[in-house]
Coordinates of C-alpha atoms and ligand atoms in Angstrom, one line a residue:
M1345 CA 14.4 14.9 8.2
K1346 CA 15.1 12.1 6.2
F1347 CA 14.3 8.5 6.4
V1348 CA 17.3 6.2 7.1
P1349 CA 17.8 4.3 3.5
A1350 CA 16.6 0.7 3.0
A1351 CA 19.8 0.1 1.5
V1352 CA 21.8 0.2 5.2
V1353 CA 18.9 -1.4 7.4
K1354 CA 19.3 -4.6 8.2
I1355 CA 16.2 -6.3 9.7
D1356 CA 16.8 -9.1 12.5
D1357 CA 12.8 -9.7 13.7
P1358 CA 11.2 -12.6 14.6
L1359 CA 8.1 -11.8 12.3
W1360 CA 9.7 -9.1 9.7
S1361 CA 12.7 -11.4 9.3
K1362 CA 10.8 -14.5 8.2
Q1363 CA 8.4 -11.9 5.8
F1364 CA 11.3 -10.7 4.2
A1365 CA 12.9 -14.1 3.5
L1366 CA 9.5 -15.1 2.0
V1367 CA 9.5 -12.2 -0.5
R1368 CA 13.4 -13.0 -1.2
D1369 CA 13.1 -16.6 -1.4
V1370 CA 9.3 -17.4 -2.6
V1371 CA 7.3 -14.4 -3.9
L1372 CA 10.0 -13.1 -6.0
P1373 CA 10.9 -16.4 -8.2
Y1374 CA 7.6 -17.2 -8.3
M1375 CA 6.6 -13.5 -9.9
W1376 CA 9.6 -14.1 -12.3
E1377 CA 8.1 -17.7 -13.2
I1378 CA 4.3 -15.7 -13.4
L1379 CA 6.1 -12.7 -15.8
N1380 CA 7.2 -15.7 -17.8
D1381 CA 4.1 -17.2 -18.3
R1382 CA 5.4 -20.7 -16.6
I1383 CA 3.0 -20.9 -13.8
E1384 CA 0.1 -23.4 -14.8
Y1385 CA -3.4 -22.2 -14.0
A1386 CA -2.6 -18.6 -13.1
E1387 CA -4.2 -15.8 -15.2
K1388 CA -2.0 -14.9 -18.3
S1389 CA 0.7 -12.3 -17.3
H1390 CA 2.4 -11.5 -21.0
C1391 CA 4.5 -9.1 -19.6
I1392 CA 8.1 -10.4 -20.8
E1393 CA 6.3 -11.5 -23.9
N1394 CA 5.4 -7.8 -24.5
F1395 CA 8.5 -6.4 -23.8
K1396 CA 9.8 -9.2 -26.6
V1397 CA 7.3 -8.2 -29.0
A1398 CA 8.2 -4.6 -28.8
A1399 CA 11.5 -5.3 -29.0
G1400 CA 11.2 -7.2 -32.3
L1401 CA 12.3 -10.5 -30.5
S1402 CA 8.9 -12.3 -31.0
T1403 CA 6.1 -12.6 -33.1
D1404 CA 3.4 -12.9 -30.9
K1405 CA 0.7 -10.6 -30.0
Y1406 CA 0.2 -7.7 -27.4
Y1407 CA -1.8 -9.2 -24.5
G1408 CA -2.7 -7.5 -21.4
T1409 CA -3.9 -4.2 -19.9
V1410 CA -2.1 -1.0 -21.4
F1411 CA 0.0 -0.9 -18.0
V1412 CA 1.2 -4.3 -18.0
D1413 CA 4.9 -3.2 -18.0
T1414 CA 4.7 -1.9 -14.7
D1415 CA 4.6 -5.6 -13.4
L1416 CA 8.1 -6.2 -14.3
Y1417 CA 9.3 -2.6 -13.3
K1418 CA 7.9 -3.3 -9.9
W1419 CA 9.8 -6.8 -9.9
I1420 CA 12.6 -5.3 -10.4
E1421 CA 12.4 -2.7 -8.0
S1422 CA 11.7 -5.1 -5.5
V1423 CA 14.5 -7.5 -6.5
S1424 CA 16.6 -4.4 -6.1
Y1425 CA 15.9 -3.5 -2.6
C1426 CA 16.7 -7.6 -1.9
L1427 CA 20.1 -7.0 -3.5
S1428 CA 21.0 -3.8 -1.6
V1429 CA 21.1 -5.8 1.6
E1430 CA 23.1 -9.0 0.3
Q1431 CA 24.0 -10.8 -2.6
N1432 CA 21.6 -13.0 -4.8
P1433 CA 23.1 -14.4 -8.0
E1434 CA 19.8 -16.0 -9.3
L1435 CA 17.8 -12.9 -8.6
E1436 CA 20.3 -11.0 -9.9
K1437 CA 20.8 -12.8 -13.4
F1438 CA 17.1 -12.6 -13.9
C1439 CA 16.9 -8.8 -13.4
D1440 CA 20.1 -8.4 -15.6
K1441 CA 18.3 -10.6 -18.4
A1442 CA 14.8 -8.3 -17.6
I1443 CA 16.8 -4.8 -18.3
D1444 CA 18.3 -6.5 -21.3
L1445 CA 15.2 -7.0 -22.4
I1446 CA 13.8 -3.4 -21.5
E1447 CA 16.8 -1.8 -23.3
A1448 CA 15.9 -3.6 -26.4
A1449 CA 12.3 -2.4 -26.3
Q1450 CA 13.3 1.2 -25.8
Q1451 CA 12.3 3.4 -29.0
P1452 CA 15.8 5.4 -29.7
D1453 CA 14.4 8.5 -28.9
G1454 CA 13.9 7.0 -25.1
Y1455 CA 9.9 6.2 -25.7
L1456 CA 8.8 3.0 -23.9
S1457 CA 5.3 1.9 -23.6
T1458 CA 5.1 -1.7 -25.1
Y1459 CA 1.3 -1.3 -25.5
F1460 CA 1.8 1.9 -28.2
I1461 CA 4.8 0.6 -29.5
V1462 CA 3.1 -2.5 -30.6
I1463 CA -0.6 -1.7 -31.1
A1464 CA -0.6 2.3 -31.5
P1465 CA 2.4 3.1 -32.8
G1466 CA 1.9 7.1 -33.9
K1467 CA -0.4 7.7 -31.2
R1468 CA 1.8 8.4 -28.4
W1469 CA 1.0 11.1 -26.0
T1470 CA -2.6 11.2 -27.5
N1471 CA -4.5 9.6 -24.6
L1472 CA -3.0 10.9 -21.8
M1473 CA -6.2 9.9 -19.6
E1474 CA -6.2 6.3 -20.1
G1475 CA -2.7 5.5 -21.9
H1476 CA -0.7 5.3 -18.5
E1477 CA 2.4 6.2 -20.4
L1478 CA 3.6 8.5 -18.0
Y1479 CA 2.6 5.8 -15.1
C1480 CA 4.6 3.1 -16.7
A1481 CA 7.8 5.6 -17.1
G1482 CA 7.1 6.6 -13.6
H1483 CA 7.6 2.9 -12.2
L1484 CA 10.5 2.7 -14.6
I1485 CA 12.2 5.4 -13.3
E1486 CA 11.4 4.1 -9.2
A1487 CA 12.8 0.6 -10.6
G1488 CA 16.1 2.3 -12.2
V1489 CA 16.8 4.8 -9.2
A1490 CA 16.4 1.5 -6.9
H1491 CA 18.6 -0.9 -9.2
F1492 CA 21.1 1.8 -9.3
Q1493 CA 21.4 2.6 -5.5
A1494 CA 21.5 -1.4 -5.0
T1495 CA 24.0 -2.0 -7.6
G1496 CA 25.7 0.7 -8.7
K1497 CA 24.8 -0.7 -12.2
V1498 CA 23.4 2.4 -14.5
K1499 CA 21.9 0.4 -17.2
L1500 CA 18.5 0.7 -16.1
L1501 CA 18.9 4.0 -14.8
N1502 CA 20.1 5.5 -18.1
I1503 CA 17.3 3.8 -19.9
A1504 CA 14.8 5.6 -17.2
C1505 CA 16.6 8.7 -17.7
R1506 CA 16.8 8.4 -21.5
C1507 CA 12.7 8.3 -20.9
A1508 CA 12.7 11.1 -18.2
D1509 CA 14.3 13.2 -20.6
L1510 CA 12.1 12.2 -23.8
I1511 CA 9.2 13.3 -21.4
D1512 CA 11.2 16.4 -20.3
S1513 CA 11.4 17.7 -23.8
T1514 CA 7.6 16.9 -24.7
F1515 CA 5.8 18.6 -21.6
G1516 CA 5.9 21.8 -19.9
K1517 CA 5.4 25.5 -20.6
D1518 CA 5.6 26.3 -24.2
K1519 CA 5.7 22.6 -24.9
K1520 CA 2.8 20.0 -24.7
R1521 CA 0.3 20.8 -22.2
G1522 CA -0.3 17.5 -20.2
Y1523 CA -0.7 15.6 -16.7
P1524 CA -1.0 11.7 -16.6
G1525 CA -4.3 10.2 -15.9
H1526 CA -2.9 8.0 -13.1
P1527 CA -0.4 9.7 -11.1
E1528 CA 3.4 8.3 -10.8
I1529 CA 5.3 9.9 -12.5
E1530 CA 5.5 12.7 -10.1
L1531 CA 7.1 11.0 -7.4
A1532 CA 9.2 9.1 -9.2
L1533 CA 10.7 12.2 -10.8
I1534 CA 10.9 13.7 -7.3
R1535 CA 13.0 10.6 -6.7
L1536 CA 15.2 10.6 -9.7
Y1537 CA 16.3 14.2 -8.5
E1538 CA 16.7 13.4 -5.1
A1539 CA 19.2 10.3 -6.7
T1540 CA 20.6 12.4 -9.7
G1541 CA 20.3 16.3 -8.4
E1542 CA 19.5 17.1 -11.8
E1543 CA 16.9 19.8 -11.1
R1544 CA 15.2 19.5 -14.4
Y1545 CA 13.2 16.5 -12.9
L1546 CA 12.2 18.3 -10.1
S1547 CA 10.8 21.1 -12.4
L1548 CA 9.1 18.9 -14.5
A1549 CA 7.3 16.9 -11.3
D1550 CA 6.4 20.7 -10.2
Y1551 CA 5.0 21.1 -13.5
F1552 CA 2.5 17.9 -13.7
I1553 CA 1.6 18.3 -10.3
S1554 CA 0.9 22.1 -10.3
T1555 CA -0.5 22.0 -14.1
R1556 CA -3.1 19.6 -12.7
G1557 CA -6.7 20.8 -12.6
E1558 CA -5.4 24.4 -13.8
G1559 CA -7.5 25.9 -17.0
E1560 CA -9.3 23.8 -19.4
N1561 CA -9.2 20.0 -18.5
I1562 CA -6.7 18.1 -20.3
F1563 CA -8.9 15.0 -20.4
A1564 CA -11.9 16.6 -21.6
E1565 CA -9.9 18.1 -24.6
E1566 CA -8.5 15.1 -25.4
R1567 CA -12.1 13.6 -25.8
K1568 CA -13.1 16.2 -27.9
K1569 CA -10.3 15.5 -30.5
E1570 CA -11.0 14.2 -34.0
G1571 CA -10.6 10.1 -34.3
H1572 CA -10.5 10.0 -29.8
S1573 CA -10.8 6.4 -28.9
Y1574 CA -11.3 4.9 -25.5
I1575 CA -9.0 2.1 -24.1
F1576 CA -11.6 1.6 -21.1
P1577 CA -14.9 2.7 -22.5
E1578 CA -16.0 2.6 -18.9
M1579 CA -14.4 6.0 -18.2
A1580 CA -15.9 8.0 -21.3
H1581 CA -18.5 8.9 -18.1
F1582 CA -16.1 9.7 -15.8
E1583 CA -16.0 12.8 -13.9
C1584 CA -12.6 14.8 -13.6
D1585 CA -12.5 14.3 -9.9
Y1586 CA -11.9 10.6 -10.7
F1587 CA -8.6 11.5 -12.1
Q1588 CA -8.4 14.1 -9.3
S1589 CA -8.3 16.9 -12.0
H1590 CA -11.4 18.8 -11.0
L1591 CA -9.4 21.5 -9.1
P1592 CA -6.0 22.7 -8.7
V1593 CA -4.2 20.3 -6.4
R1594 CA -3.8 23.4 -3.9
K1595 CA -7.2 23.5 -3.8
Q1596 CA -8.6 20.4 -3.4
T1597 CA -10.3 19.2 0.2
C1598 CA -11.7 15.6 0.0
A1599 CA -9.8 12.5 -1.1
A1600 CA -11.8 12.0 -4.4
G1601 CA -11.7 9.5 -7.4
H1602 CA -9.4 6.2 -7.7
A1603 CA -8.1 5.8 -4.8
V1604 CA -4.3 4.6 -5.8
R1605 CA -4.6 7.6 -8.2
A1606 CA -5.2 9.7 -5.2
M1607 CA -2.5 8.3 -3.0
Y1608 CA 0.2 8.4 -5.4
L1609 CA -0.6 12.2 -5.9
Y1610 CA -0.7 13.3 -2.8
S1611 CA 2.4 11.5 -2.3
A1612 CA 4.0 13.4 -4.6
M1613 CA 2.6 16.5 -3.6
A1614 CA 3.7 16.0 -0.1
D1615 CA 7.3 15.6 -1.5
L1616 CA 7.0 18.7 -3.4
A1617 CA 6.0 20.6 -0.6
R1618 CA 8.6 19.4 1.6
L1619 CA 11.2 20.3 -0.8
K1620 CA 10.0 23.3 -2.0
N1621 CA 8.6 24.7 1.5
D1622 CA 5.6 25.2 -0.2
Y1623 CA 3.0 26.1 2.6
E1624 CA -0.2 26.2 0.7
L1625 CA 1.0 22.6 -0.8
I1626 CA 1.6 21.6 3.0
E1627 CA -1.8 22.7 3.7
A1628 CA -3.5 21.0 0.8
C1629 CA -1.7 17.9 1.9
E1630 CA -2.7 17.9 5.5
R1631 CA -6.3 18.7 4.4
L1632 CA -6.4 15.6 2.2
F1633 CA -4.5 13.4 4.7
E1634 CA -7.4 14.3 7.5
N1635 CA -10.3 13.2 5.2
T1636 CA -8.6 10.2 4.1
V1637 CA -8.3 9.0 7.5
S1638 CA -11.0 10.7 9.5
R1639 CA -14.0 10.3 7.3
Q1640 CA -13.1 7.5 4.3
M1641 CA -10.9 4.8 5.8
Y1642 CA -12.1 1.1 6.9
V1643 CA -10.5 0.0 10.2
T1644 CA -8.3 -2.3 8.3
G1645 CA -6.4 0.7 6.6
G1646 CA -8.3 0.2 3.4
V1647 CA -9.5 2.9 1.1
G1648 CA -11.8 3.1 -1.9
S1649 CA -14.9 1.9 -0.9
A1650 CA -16.6 1.3 -3.9
K1651 CA -15.7 -1.4 -7.0
L1652 CA -16.9 0.8 -10.0
G1653 CA -13.8 2.7 -10.8
E1654 CA -12.0 1.6 -7.4
R1655 CA -12.8 4.8 -5.9
F1656 CA -13.4 7.0 -3.0
T1657 CA -17.0 8.0 -2.9
V1658 CA -18.3 10.5 -0.3
D1659 CA -17.4 10.4 3.6
F1660 CA -18.5 8.0 5.6
D1661 CA -19.6 5.4 2.8
L1662 CA -17.6 2.6 4.3
P1663 CA -19.5 -0.5 3.5
S1664 CA -18.3 -3.9 4.9
D1665 CA -19.2 -6.7 2.2
S1666 CA -18.8 -4.4 -0.8
A1667 CA -15.4 -2.8 0.1
Y1668 CA -13.0 -2.6 -2.5
A1669 CA -9.9 -1.6 -0.7
E1670 CA -7.6 -2.4 -3.1
T1671 CA -4.3 -3.4 -1.6
C1672 CA -2.2 -0.9 -4.0
A1673 CA -4.4 1.8 -2.2
S1674 CA -3.3 0.8 1.1
I1675 CA 0.2 0.6 -0.2
G1676 CA -0.3 4.4 -1.7
L1677 CA -1.6 5.2 1.7
M1678 CA 1.7 3.8 3.3
L1679 CA 3.7 5.7 0.7
F1680 CA 1.4 8.8 1.9
S1681 CA 1.3 8.9 5.6
S1682 CA 5.4 8.3 5.6
R1683 CA 5.5 11.3 3.6
M1684 CA 3.0 13.2 6.0
W1685 CA 5.5 12.2 8.8
L1686 CA 8.4 14.0 7.2
L1687 CA 6.6 17.1 6.8
N1688 CA 4.6 17.5 10.2
R1689 CA 6.3 14.6 12.5
D1690 CA 3.1 13.8 13.8
K1691 CA 3.3 10.3 15.1
A1692 CA -0.2 9.9 14.1
C1693 CA 0.7 9.4 10.7
Y1694 CA 2.6 6.2 11.4
D1695 CA -0.2 4.8 13.4
I1696 CA -1.9 4.9 10.2
W1697 CA 1.1 3.6 7.9
E1698 CA 1.3 0.8 10.6
Q1699 CA -2.8 0.3 10.3
A1700 CA -2.7 0.0 6.6
L1701 CA 0.4 -2.5 6.7
Y1702 CA -1.0 -4.5 9.6
N1703 CA -4.3 -5.2 8.1
T1704 CA -4.9 -4.9 4.5
V1705 CA -1.4 -5.2 3.1
L1706 CA -0.4 -8.1 4.9
S1707 CA -3.6 -9.8 4.6
S1708 CA -3.6 -9.8 1.0
M1709 CA -0.6 -12.5 0.6
G1710 CA -1.2 -16.1 1.9
S1711 CA 1.7 -17.3 4.3
D1712 CA 2.7 -19.5 1.3
G1713 CA 3.7 -16.3 -0.7
K1714 CA 1.9 -17.3 -4.0
H1715 CA -1.3 -16.5 -3.3
F1716 CA -2.9 -12.9 -3.3
F1717 CA -6.3 -10.6 -2.4
Y1718 CA -6.8 -7.4 -4.6
V1719 CA -9.7 -6.6 -2.9
N1720 CA -10.1 -6.4 1.0
P1721 CA -13.4 -6.9 2.2
L1722 CA -14.5 -6.8 6.1
E1723 CA -17.1 -8.9 5.4
V1724 CA -17.7 -12.2 3.4
V1725 CA -20.4 -14.7 3.2
P1726 CA -19.2 -17.2 0.4
Q1727 CA -22.7 -18.2 -0.9
T1728 CA -23.9 -15.1 -1.0
I1729 CA -20.7 -13.4 -2.9
S1730 CA -21.0 -16.8 -5.5
K1731 CA -25.0 -15.2 -6.5
N1732 CA -24.9 -11.7 -5.9
P1733 CA -23.2 -9.7 -9.1
M1734 CA -22.8 -6.6 -6.7
L1735 CA -20.0 -8.7 -5.0
S1736 CA -18.4 -10.4 -7.7
H1737 CA -15.3 -8.3 -7.3
S1738 CA -14.8 -10.0 -3.8
K1739 CA -12.8 -13.2 -3.3
T1740 CA -13.1 -15.5 -0.9
Q1741 CA -9.7 -17.2 -1.4
R1742 CA -6.5 -15.6 -2.6
Q1743 CA -5.6 -15.9 -6.1
K1744 CA -2.5 -17.1 -8.1
W1745 CA -2.2 -13.8 -10.3
F1746 CA -5.0 -11.7 -11.6
G1747 CA -5.7 -10.1 -15.4
V1748 CA -4.7 -6.9 -14.0
A1749 CA -1.8 -7.7 -11.6
C1750 CA -0.8 -4.5 -9.9
C1751 CA -1.2 -5.5 -6.1
P1752 CA 1.2 -8.6 -6.2
P1753 CA 4.3 -6.6 -7.5
N1754 CA 3.3 -3.7 -5.7
L1755 CA 3.0 -5.7 -2.3
A1756 CA 6.6 -7.3 -2.8
R1757 CA 8.0 -3.7 -3.2
I1758 CA 6.8 -2.4 -0.2
L1759 CA 7.4 -5.4 1.9
S1760 CA 10.9 -5.8 0.4
S1761 CA 11.8 -1.9 0.9
L1762 CA 9.8 -1.5 4.6
R1763 CA 13.4 -1.2 6.5
G1764 CA 13.6 2.0 4.9
Y1765 CA 10.7 3.5 6.8
I1766 CA 12.0 2.6 10.5
Y1767 CA 14.2 5.3 11.4
A1768 CA 14.5 9.0 10.6
F1769 CA 17.2 11.1 11.6
D1770 CA 18.8 14.2 11.1
D1771 CA 21.4 16.3 12.9
G1772 CA 21.1 15.5 16.6
C1773 CA 17.5 13.5 16.4
L1774 CA 16.8 10.1 16.0
Y1775 CA 13.2 8.8 15.3
I1776 CA 12.3 5.0 15.7
L1777 CA 9.1 4.9 14.1
S1778 CA 8.5 1.5 13.6
H1779 CA 9.4 -0.9 16.4
I1780 CA 10.9 -3.4 13.8
G1781 CA 14.2 -5.1 15.1
S1782 CA 16.9 -3.9 12.8
S1783 CA 20.3 -2.5 12.9
F1784 CA 22.2 0.3 10.7
K1785 CA 25.6 2.0 11.0
K1786 CA 25.5 5.3 8.8
G1787 CA 28.2 7.7 9.6
G1788 CA 29.3 7.9 13.0
L1789 CA 25.7 6.7 14.0
Y1790 CA 25.4 2.7 14.8
V1791 CA 21.9 1.8 16.0
K1792 CA 20.3 -1.7 16.8
L1793 CA 17.0 -2.7 18.1
S1794 CA 16.3 -6.2 19.0
N1795 CA 12.9 -7.3 20.4
K1796 CA 11.8 -10.4 22.0
G1797 CA 8.1 -10.6 22.4
D1798 CA 7.2 -7.2 24.2
E1799 CA 10.6 -6.7 25.1
Y1800 CA 13.1 -4.3 23.4
T1801 CA 16.7 -3.7 23.4
L1802 CA 18.2 -0.6 21.8
V1803 CA 22.1 -0.1 21.5
I1804 CA 23.4 3.7 20.4
D1805 CA 26.6 4.2 19.4
S1806 CA 27.1 7.3 18.4
D1807 CA 28.0 11.2 19.4
P1808 CA 25.4 12.9 21.5
I1809 CA 22.1 12.6 20.1
D1810 CA 18.3 12.8 21.1
I1811 CA 16.1 9.7 21.0
Y1812 CA 12.8 9.8 20.2
L1813 CA 10.6 6.3 20.4
R1814 CA 6.8 6.6 18.8
L1815 CA 4.2 5.6 20.9
P1816 CA 2.2 3.3 18.7
E1817 CA -1.8 3.8 19.4
N1818 CA -3.7 1.5 21.5
S1819 CA -0.2 0.1 23.3
E1820 CA 1.7 0.7 26.5
L1821 CA 5.4 1.8 26.4
I1822 CA 7.2 1.5 29.7
G1823 CA 11.0 2.2 29.8
N1824 CA 12.6 4.3 33.0
Q1825 CA 15.5 5.4 30.7
F1826 CA 12.9 7.0 28.5
E1827 CA 10.4 10.1 29.3
N1828 CA 7.1 10.7 28.1
H1829 CA 7.2 13.4 25.6
G1830 CA 3.8 14.1 25.6
S1831 CA 2.9 14.3 21.8
G1832 CA 3.1 10.4 21.5
Y1833 CA 6.7 10.0 21.7
F1834 CA 8.9 8.9 24.2
S1835 CA 12.3 10.6 24.4
T1836 CA 16.0 10.4 26.0
H1837 CA 19.1 12.3 25.5
H1838 CA 22.1 10.0 24.6
T1839 CA 25.1 11.5 26.1
G1840 CA 27.6 9.7 23.5
G1841 CA 29.5 6.9 23.3
K1842 CA 27.8 3.3 23.4
Q1843 CA 24.9 2.6 25.7
Q1844 CA 22.2 0.4 25.9
Y1845 CA 18.5 1.1 26.4
S1846 CA 15.5 -1.2 27.2
Y1847 CA 11.9 -0.9 27.3
S1848 CA 8.6 -2.8 26.9
L1849 CA 5.9 -2.0 24.4
K1850 CA 3.0 -4.0 25.0
P1851 CA -0.4 -4.3 22.4
M1852 CA -3.5 -3.3 24.5
I1853 CA -6.7 -4.7 23.5
R1854 CA -9.8 -2.4 22.9
L1855 CA -13.1 -2.6 21.2
L1856 CA -13.8 0.4 18.8
R1857 CA -17.2 1.8 17.1
A1858 CA -17.4 3.5 14.0
H1859 CA -18.5 7.4 13.9
P1860 CA -22.1 7.5 14.3
S1861 CA -22.7 8.8 10.4
V1862 CA -21.1 5.6 9.2
S1863 CA -24.7 3.9 8.2
A1864 CA -22.9 0.6 7.9
L1865 CA -21.4 0.3 10.6
A1866 CA -24.2 1.5 13.2
G1867 CA -24.4 -0.4 16.3
K1868 CA -21.2 -2.6 15.6
L1869 CA -17.9 -3.1 17.3
C1870 CA -15.0 -4.3 16.3
V1871 CA -11.9 -5.3 18.2
Q1872 CA -8.1 -4.5 17.9
R1873 CA -5.1 -5.3 19.5
G1874 CA -2.4 -3.0 19.2
L1875 CA -3.0 -1.7 15.5
T1876 CA -4.1 -5.2 14.3
T1877 CA -8.0 -5.3 13.7
Y1878 CA -9.5 -8.7 14.3
C1879 CA -12.1 -10.6 12.7
V1880 CA -14.3 -13.8 13.2
E1881 CA -14.8 -16.8 10.8
G1882 CA -17.2 -19.3 10.2
I1883 CA -14.6 -22.2 10.9
D1884 CA -14.1 -21.1 14.6
N1885 CA -17.7 -19.8 14.9
A1886 CA -20.8 -21.5 13.7
A1887 CA -22.1 -19.4 11.0
P1888 CA -24.1 -17.2 10.2
L1889 CA -21.7 -14.8 11.8
S1890 CA -24.6 -12.4 11.7
T1891 CA -26.4 -13.9 14.8
Y1892 CA -23.7 -13.2 17.0
R1893 CA -23.7 -10.3 19.5
L1894 CA -20.6 -8.7 21.5
P1895 CA -21.1 -6.8 24.5
A1896 CA -19.1 -3.7 25.3
D1897 CA -17.5 -5.0 28.5
A1898 CA -16.3 -8.1 26.7
V1899 CA -13.1 -9.6 28.3
F1900 CA -10.7 -11.3 26.0
T1901 CA -8.2 -13.7 26.6
E1902 CA -5.1 -14.3 24.1
E1903 CA -4.3 -17.8 23.2
T1904 CA -1.7 -19.1 20.9
A1905 CA -3.0 -20.5 17.6
E1906 CA -2.0 -23.9 16.2
W1907 CA -1.8 -22.3 12.4
F1908 CA 0.1 -19.4 13.0
D1909 CA 2.6 -18.2 15.6
D1910 CA 3.0 -14.6 15.2
M1911 CA 0.3 -13.2 17.1
P1912 CA -2.5 -14.4 19.4
I1913 CA -6.0 -15.3 18.8
L1914 CA -8.5 -14.0 21.2
K1915 CA -11.2 -15.5 22.9
T1916 CA -14.4 -13.6 24.9
S1917 CA -17.8 -14.6 25.8
A1918 CA -20.5 -13.2 23.4
Y1919 CA -23.8 -14.4 22.4
N1920 CA -25.8 -15.5 19.6
V1921 CA -29.3 -14.5 18.6
S1922 CA -31.1 -17.9 18.6
E1923 CA -33.0 -18.7 15.2
K1924 CA -35.3 -21.3 17.3
N1925 CA -38.6 -19.1 17.3
W1926 CA -38.3 -18.0 13.8
E1927 CA -39.4 -21.2 11.8
R1928 CA -40.5 -20.0 8.4
K1929 CA -40.9 -16.3 9.2
L1930 CA -38.4 -13.7 7.7
Y1931 CA -40.1 -10.8 10.2
G1932 CA -41.8 -11.3 13.3
S1933 CA -42.2 -8.9 16.5
Q1934 CA -41.3 -11.7 18.9
P1935 CA -38.0 -11.0 21.2
C1936 CA -34.6 -11.9 20.9
V1937 CA -33.5 -14.9 22.6
Y1938 CA -29.9 -15.0 23.3
E1939 CA -27.7 -17.6 24.1
S1940 CA -24.3 -17.5 25.5
K1941 CA -21.2 -18.1 23.2
E1942 CA -17.8 -18.3 23.5
I1943 CA -16.2 -16.5 20.4
T1944 CA -12.6 -16.8 18.7
L1945 CA -11.1 -13.7 17.0
I1946 CA -8.2 -14.2 14.5
P1947 CA -5.8 -11.4 13.1
Y1948 CA -7.8 -9.7 9.9
K1949 CA -4.5 -10.5 8.2
H1950 CA -5.1 -14.3 8.2
W1951 CA -8.7 -14.8 7.2
G1952 CA -9.4 -17.0 4.3
S1953 CA -6.4 -19.0 5.5
R1954 CA -8.4 -22.3 6.0
G1955 CA -10.2 -22.6 3.1
E1956 CA -14.0 -21.0 2.2
N1957 CA -15.8 -19.4 5.0
E1958 CA -17.6 -16.7 6.4
M1959 CA -15.6 -13.8 7.7
R1960 CA -16.8 -10.5 9.5
V1961 CA -14.7 -7.6 11.2
W1962 CA -17.4 -6.0 12.7
L1963 CA -19.9 -7.5 14.9
T1964 CA -23.4 -6.1 16.2
E1965 CA -23.4 -4.7 19.7
K1966 CA -25.5 -6.5 22.5
Ligands
ZN340 ZN1 -3.6 -3.1 -7.3

């Protein structure tokens, strides 16, 4: 089973066409300006300048984190996805310019990390825990593959292969022992193997994955070496589980450590397990996925609850206000869940994929395409955030850019490649996994899915084929040409030729409680419509939002919002605990006095769009 690749799928959908156009026309040109340091009052990037310094074309100093090169690689990858469906001379020109610069910065032997070339020549591969050289190489490889597949141009792919070949000649059995502090190279090498057919790239990915956590810990060995210095001094105290190197990967049971690292590693494990039919690895992936989504994931599809280390902590630790829930981690969860689907075809994997996409991922960019969230809390009180240092990572408004800017370009690449996750196909079987209006033609198969509101039309022109429609959680699918297949799919047998099918898919509204062990959410309810999580904001509901009480039998009405058009706002009758008889008291034994109050809820993805104000996903149950 394979996904129908992004390169052949065209999106034509009321919501997603707009989103794709925003990335192509605004986000990517804006990011090019940012990477060139031409946007006023934004955090400095210096990314392009670092490549110039490494290439000897600038006498400036290196600036930025050790992995800032990846901002450019992810940008090129995203531009490539755009170029794969239509020409765009302007973006292509910028892209070619960037690739020339990358080529100029690459060392004659294929090495490429502008940080080590400029700041620490001679120290390459000595600090795998923090150096991010393999992480950067991974994003270079992904960009090289995407650019080649989109344009047929081989320049960046060749740069990537030179770098991969150097890594292959450096690491492995009977060579230097190692694996990256930040996984990414593994899934990139598998992608390079799938694009080129070169077995050695798959073997190298297997080596990095399978060596991890085996024998003496590489990072502990590095620390003991004379002259070792830390790039991130706080990491001196991080345990092996932070880097997912505490156990061999096949023995790991709980999602642990830095959330983005974890998601990228598990994604690569799922790829390797699929390609090698490695049942032990498949079981490990199943365990890690299950632990992530049923013990450590926010209702917004966010993962990694702790600020310090941007990491997983323990099961059920899901505070709303101090949540970290980095955008990249939810993008990583999308990568992991889609790969899990390839392993087990369990439609629940795609419910997670959509839960992450519709909430955290979409929330992380403003509707102007120029402002972003890195951290995605489920509750903000602006005054508290401004004074409480424990919450200083939370922002109440999307930012122009970040000192560490991994998230915005990562967002651009997932949104521009989204169409590569809609359909999956193998002999005689077509899956429609996400109901996004789109079409493709591949071999003798033509598929066109159109939607208007909740009504869908599917046109298929092909040989006989079985069609499976995924039923998204908390939705109702009605279509008398399909039968309920029972495992979350509706199916029909297409008997051949050109035929039209129709169905309706209606998101339902439900109230959710959290597992009783989630102490932060005890006695609380949240509202979902389909897989879209809703929240309340102070601008619609008088603050403090902590005084609201939601009855479990609340009935909701849908209304059209004035300021966004992709989804309704929800209204319901709730209560507000009166502050009247409290006066100057902080504590008291007087009973609560409830006042009826209508409340308005908006999709979480739109929070913070109307200026700074309170926001809350979970409301106390009445
Ligand atoms: Zn990030």
